[in-house]
Coordinates of C-alpha atoms in Angstrom, one line a residue:
X1 CA -2.8 9.2 -22.3
X2 CA -5.5 11.8 -22.3
X3 CA -5.0 15.6 -22.5
X4 CA -5.8 17.1 -19.0
X5 CA -9.2 18.6 -18.6
X6 CA -9.0 22.1 -17.3
X7 CA -11.7 23.8 -15.4
X8 CA -13.4 26.8 -17.2
X9 CA -13.1 29.7 -14.8
X10 CA -15.3 32.1 -16.7
X11 CA -18.6 30.6 -15.8
X12 CA -18.7 31.4 -12.2
X13 CA -22.0 33.0 -11.3
X14 CA -23.9 34.0 -8.1
X15 CA -26.6 31.7 -6.8
X16 CA -28.4 32.5 -3.6
X17 CA -31.4 30.3 -4.2
X18 CA -29.9 27.1 -3.2
X19 CA -28.3 27.8 0.2
X20 CA -27.3 25.0 2.5
X21 CA -29.6 25.3 5.6
X22 CA -27.8 25.2 8.9
X23 CA -29.6 22.6 10.9
X24 CA -27.5 23.2 14.0
X25 CA -28.7 24.9 17.2
X26 CA -26.6 28.1 16.4
X27 CA -28.1 31.3 17.5
X28 CA -29.4 33.8 15.0
X29 CA -26.4 36.1 15.4
X30 CA -24.0 33.2 14.9
X31 CA -25.9 32.2 11.7
X32 CA -25.8 35.8 10.5
X33 CA -22.1 35.9 11.1
X34 CA -21.6 32.7 9.2
X35 CA -23.6 34.0 6.3
X36 CA -21.6 37.1 6.1
X37 CA -18.4 35.0 6.1
X38 CA -19.8 32.9 3.3
X39 CA -20.5 36.0 1.2
X40 CA -16.9 37.1 1.7
X41 CA -15.7 33.7 0.5
X42 CA -17.8 33.9 -2.7
X43 CA -16.6 37.4 -3.4
X44 CA -13.0 36.3 -2.7
X45 CA -13.4 33.5 -5.2
X46 CA -14.6 35.9 -7.9
X47 CA -11.5 38.1 -7.1
X48 CA -9.2 35.1 -7.5
X49 CA -10.7 34.1 -10.8
X50 CA -10.3 37.6 -12.1
X51 CA -6.7 37.7 -11.0
X52 CA -6.1 34.3 -12.7
X53 CA -7.6 35.7 -15.9
X54 CA -5.4 38.8 -15.8
X55 CA -2.3 36.8 -15.1
X56 CA -3.1 34.5 -18.0
X57 CA -3.6 37.5 -20.3
X58 CA -0.2 39.0 -19.3
X59 CA 1.6 35.9 -20.6
X60 CA -0.7 35.3 -23.6
X61 CA -2.4 32.2 -22.2
X62 CA -6.1 31.2 -22.1
X63 CA -7.4 31.5 -18.5
X64 CA -9.9 28.6 -19.2
X65 CA -6.9 26.3 -19.4
X66 CA -5.9 27.0 -15.8
X67 CA -7.7 25.1 -13.0
X68 CA -8.3 26.7 -9.7
X69 CA -8.4 24.3 -6.8
X70 CA -10.2 25.9 -3.8
X71 CA -8.3 24.4 -0.8
X72 CA -10.7 24.2 2.1
X73 CA -8.5 22.8 4.8
X74 CA -10.1 23.3 8.3
X75 CA -13.1 25.1 6.9
X76 CA -16.7 24.0 7.5
X77 CA -18.9 22.4 4.9
X78 CA -21.3 25.4 5.0
X79 CA -18.5 27.6 3.7
X80 CA -17.6 25.1 0.9
X81 CA -21.2 25.0 -0.1
X82 CA -21.4 28.8 -0.5
X83 CA -18.3 28.7 -2.8
X84 CA -20.0 25.8 -4.7
X85 CA -23.2 27.8 -5.0
X86 CA -21.1 30.6 -6.5
X87 CA -20.3 28.2 -9.4
X88 CA -17.1 26.5 -8.3
X89 CA -16.6 22.8 -8.7
X90 CA -13.0 22.0 -7.9
X91 CA -12.0 21.6 -4.2
X92 CA -8.9 20.3 -2.5
X93 CA -8.1 18.9 0.9
X94 CA -4.8 18.1 2.7
X95 CA -6.1 15.5 5.2
X96 CA -7.8 12.2 4.5
X97 CA -10.0 12.5 7.6
X98 CA -11.3 15.9 6.5
X99 CA -12.0 15.0 2.9
X100 CA -13.9 11.8 3.8
X101 CA -16.0 13.7 6.2
X102 CA -16.8 16.6 3.9
X103 CA -17.3 14.8 0.5
X104 CA -20.5 12.9 1.4
X105 CA -22.1 16.2 2.6
X106 CA -21.6 18.0 -0.7
X107 CA -22.9 17.4 -4.2
X108 CA -21.2 14.6 -6.1
X109 CA -20.4 16.7 -9.1
X110 CA -17.5 18.2 -7.2
X111 CA -14.0 17.4 -8.5
X112 CA -12.0 16.6 -5.4
X113 CA -8.2 16.9 -5.3
X114 CA -6.2 15.3 -2.5
X115 CA -3.0 17.4 -2.1
X116 CA -1.5 16.4 1.2
X117 CA 1.0 13.7 2.1
X118 CA -0.7 10.4 1.7
X119 CA 0.2 7.4 3.9
X120 CA -0.3 3.8 2.6
X121 CA -2.8 3.0 5.4
X122 CA -5.0 5.9 4.4
X123 CA -5.3 5.0 0.7
X124 CA -8.2 2.6 1.0
X125 CA -10.3 5.0 3.3
X126 CA -9.6 7.8 0.9
X127 CA -10.7 6.0 -2.3
X128 CA -13.7 4.3 -0.6
X129 CA -14.8 7.5 1.1
X130 CA -14.6 9.8 -1.9
X131 CA -16.0 8.1 -5.0
X132 CA -15.7 11.5 -6.9
X133 CA -12.0 11.8 -6.1
X134 CA -10.6 13.3 -9.3
X135 CA -6.9 13.4 -8.6
X136 CA -4.2 12.8 -6.0
X137 CA -1.5 15.5 -6.5
X138 CA 1.0 14.2 -4.0
X139 CA 2.5 10.9 -5.2
X140 CA 6.1 11.1 -4.1
X141 CA 7.5 7.5 -4.2
X142 CA 6.9 4.1 -5.8
X143 CA 5.4 2.7 -2.6
X144 CA 2.5 5.0 -2.5
X145 CA 2.0 4.7 -6.3
X146 CA 1.9 1.0 -6.1
X147 CA -0.6 1.1 -3.2
X148 CA -2.9 3.5 -5.0
X149 CA -2.7 1.4 -8.2
X150 CA -3.6 -1.8 -6.2
X151 CA -6.5 -0.3 -4.3
X152 CA -8.0 1.4 -7.4
X153 CA -7.9 -1.9 -9.2
X154 CA -9.4 -3.8 -6.3
X155 CA -12.4 -1.4 -5.9
X156 CA -13.0 -1.3 -9.6
X157 CA -13.1 2.4 -10.1
X158 CA -11.9 4.1 -13.3
X159 CA -8.2 4.9 -13.5
X160 CA -7.2 7.6 -11.0
X161 CA -5.4 10.7 -12.2
X162 CA -2.3 11.4 -10.2
X163 CA 0.5 13.9 -10.2
X164 CA 4.1 13.3 -9.1
X165 CA 5.2 15.7 -6.3
X166 CA 8.6 17.2 -6.7
X167 CA 10.6 18.8 -4.0
X168 CA 11.9 21.8 -5.9
X169 CA 13.2 23.8 -2.9
X170 CA 15.4 21.0 -1.4
X171 CA 13.9 21.6 2.1
X172 CA 13.9 18.5 4.3
X173 CA 10.5 19.7 5.7
X174 CA 8.9 19.2 2.3
X175 CA 7.7 16.0 0.8
X176 CA 8.4 15.2 -2.9
X177 CA 10.8 13.3 -5.0
X178 CA 14.2 14.9 -5.8
X179 CA 14.2 16.5 -9.2
X180 CA 17.0 14.2 -10.3
X181 CA 14.7 11.2 -9.6
X182 CA 11.5 12.7 -11.1
X183 CA 11.7 11.0 -14.5
X184 CA 12.3 7.6 -12.9
X185 CA 9.2 7.9 -10.7
X186 CA 7.0 9.2 -13.5
X187 CA 8.0 6.3 -15.7
X188 CA 7.0 3.9 -12.9
X189 CA 3.6 5.6 -12.6
X190 CA 2.9 5.9 -16.3
X191 CA 4.2 2.6 -17.4
X192 CA 4.0 0.4 -14.3
X193 CA 0.7 1.3 -12.7
X194 CA -2.2 0.5 -15.1
X195 CA -4.9 1.8 -12.7
X196 CA -3.3 5.2 -12.5
X197 CA -3.3 8.0 -15.1
X198 CA -0.2 10.2 -15.0
X199 CA -1.4 13.8 -15.3
X200 CA 1.5 16.0 -14.4
X201 CA 3.9 17.4 -11.7
X202 CA 3.3 19.3 -8.5
X203 CA 5.4 21.3 -6.1
X204 CA 4.7 23.0 -2.8
X205 CA 7.1 25.9 -2.5
X206 CA 9.4 27.3 0.1
X207 CA 8.9 27.2 3.9
X208 CA 6.5 30.2 3.8
X209 CA 4.5 28.5 1.0
X210 CA 5.6 30.8 -1.7
X211 CA 8.0 30.0 -4.4
X212 CA 10.8 31.8 -6.1
X213 CA 11.1 31.7 -9.9
X214 CA 13.8 29.2 -9.5
X215 CA 11.4 26.7 -7.9
X216 CA 9.0 27.1 -10.8
X217 CA 11.8 26.9 -13.4
X218 CA 12.9 23.6 -11.8
X219 CA 9.4 22.1 -12.1
X220 CA 9.2 23.3 -15.7
X221 CA 12.6 21.7 -16.4
X222 CA 11.4 18.4 -14.9
X223 CA 8.4 18.5 -17.2
X224 CA 10.6 18.9 -20.2
X225 CA 12.6 15.9 -19.1
X226 CA 9.5 13.9 -18.4
X227 CA 7.9 14.7 -21.8
X228 CA 11.1 13.7 -23.6
X229 CA 11.3 10.4 -21.7
X230 CA 7.7 9.5 -22.3
X231 CA 7.5 10.9 -25.8
X232 CA 4.6 13.2 -25.0
X233 CA 3.9 16.9 -25.6
X234 CA 3.9 19.4 -22.7
X235 CA 0.2 19.8 -22.9
X236 CA -0.1 16.3 -21.6
X237 CA 1.8 17.1 -18.5
X238 CA 0.2 19.6 -16.1
X239 CA 2.1 21.8 -13.7
X240 CA 0.5 22.2 -10.3
X241 CA 2.3 25.1 -8.8
X242 CA 1.3 28.3 -7.1
X243 CA -0.8 29.0 -4.0
X244 CA -2.4 32.0 -2.4
X245 CA 0.9 34.0 -2.1
X246 CA 2.4 33.2 -5.5
X247 CA -0.3 31.9 -7.9
X248 CA 0.0 34.8 -10.4
X249 CA 3.7 34.3 -10.8
X250 CA 3.2 30.6 -11.1
X251 CA 0.6 31.2 -13.9
X252 CA 3.0 33.5 -15.8
X253 CA 5.6 30.7 -15.5
X254 CA 3.4 28.0 -16.9
X255 CA 1.2 26.6 -14.1
X256 CA -2.0 24.9 -15.2
X257 CA -3.3 24.1 -11.7
X258 CA -3.2 26.6 -8.8
X259 CA -4.2 25.7 -5.3
X260 CA -5.8 28.6 -3.4
X261 CA -6.8 28.3 0.2
X262 CA -6.6 31.3 2.6
X263 CA -7.2 33.9 -0.1
X264 CA -10.6 32.4 -0.7
X265 CA -11.6 31.0 2.6
X266 CA -9.7 33.1 5.1
X267 CA -7.0 32.2 7.5
X268 CA -7.0 28.5 8.6
X269 CA -8.1 27.5 12.0
X270 CA -6.6 24.5 13.9
X271 CA -8.8 23.6 16.8
X272 CA -7.0 20.4 17.3
X273 CA -4.1 18.5 15.7
X274 CA -5.0 17.0 12.4
X275 CA -3.8 13.6 11.2
X276 CA -3.6 12.1 7.8

């Protein structure tokens, strides 16, 4: 099992020379507004990275060991490209339909994370449609683990990194394995799915998508139990916890992977109902 590769956050730099040209029939004013919005996103990214650095410093950690996943749910490719041009390479999506539409329109050096609930019938379209899919963070039962393992093997791609999602809040509205069953599912993934590479644990948070320290403590405790069961060190088990409203607290409590959406891209827009 390999140590997780974390994204260096200190190398973000401005780049205005390689802008994605809007080929649509938008008016000049609409394009200007879009450009202004894109500039805001790049500035917001820089602010987030600075806050990550400061949170890491407060708890004596190295910020370049904390991965920032820019979650671009409902946002246009042009906006993602501006964040990419600002130096960022790790993006996340919640819906299969969205990620398979966006990925081919963007550079293939992007590290895509799928972080939404994944249905078995969407596994093949996801893996075939996103060759540069780096990780699925939302494995919450043996069925989906088995399906991912089988499809990865069938298409012949390298082992897929996955995280086991844990429901730390106990809310019925949240997906994720119960903390008491976490070790059992992790063992199945790590020992019974040769085409998957267990990378760590993920949690969503409370109903308002923020978490209390108790949620983070629960995930950290699950990691301790997993590492003991597998005979690995904690550095080999990432913790994906923390989003726009609570990522600094999550970092201070050990998160190695934070998923930031609206703080970078602005409020999400839902023109029509999305489906997985």
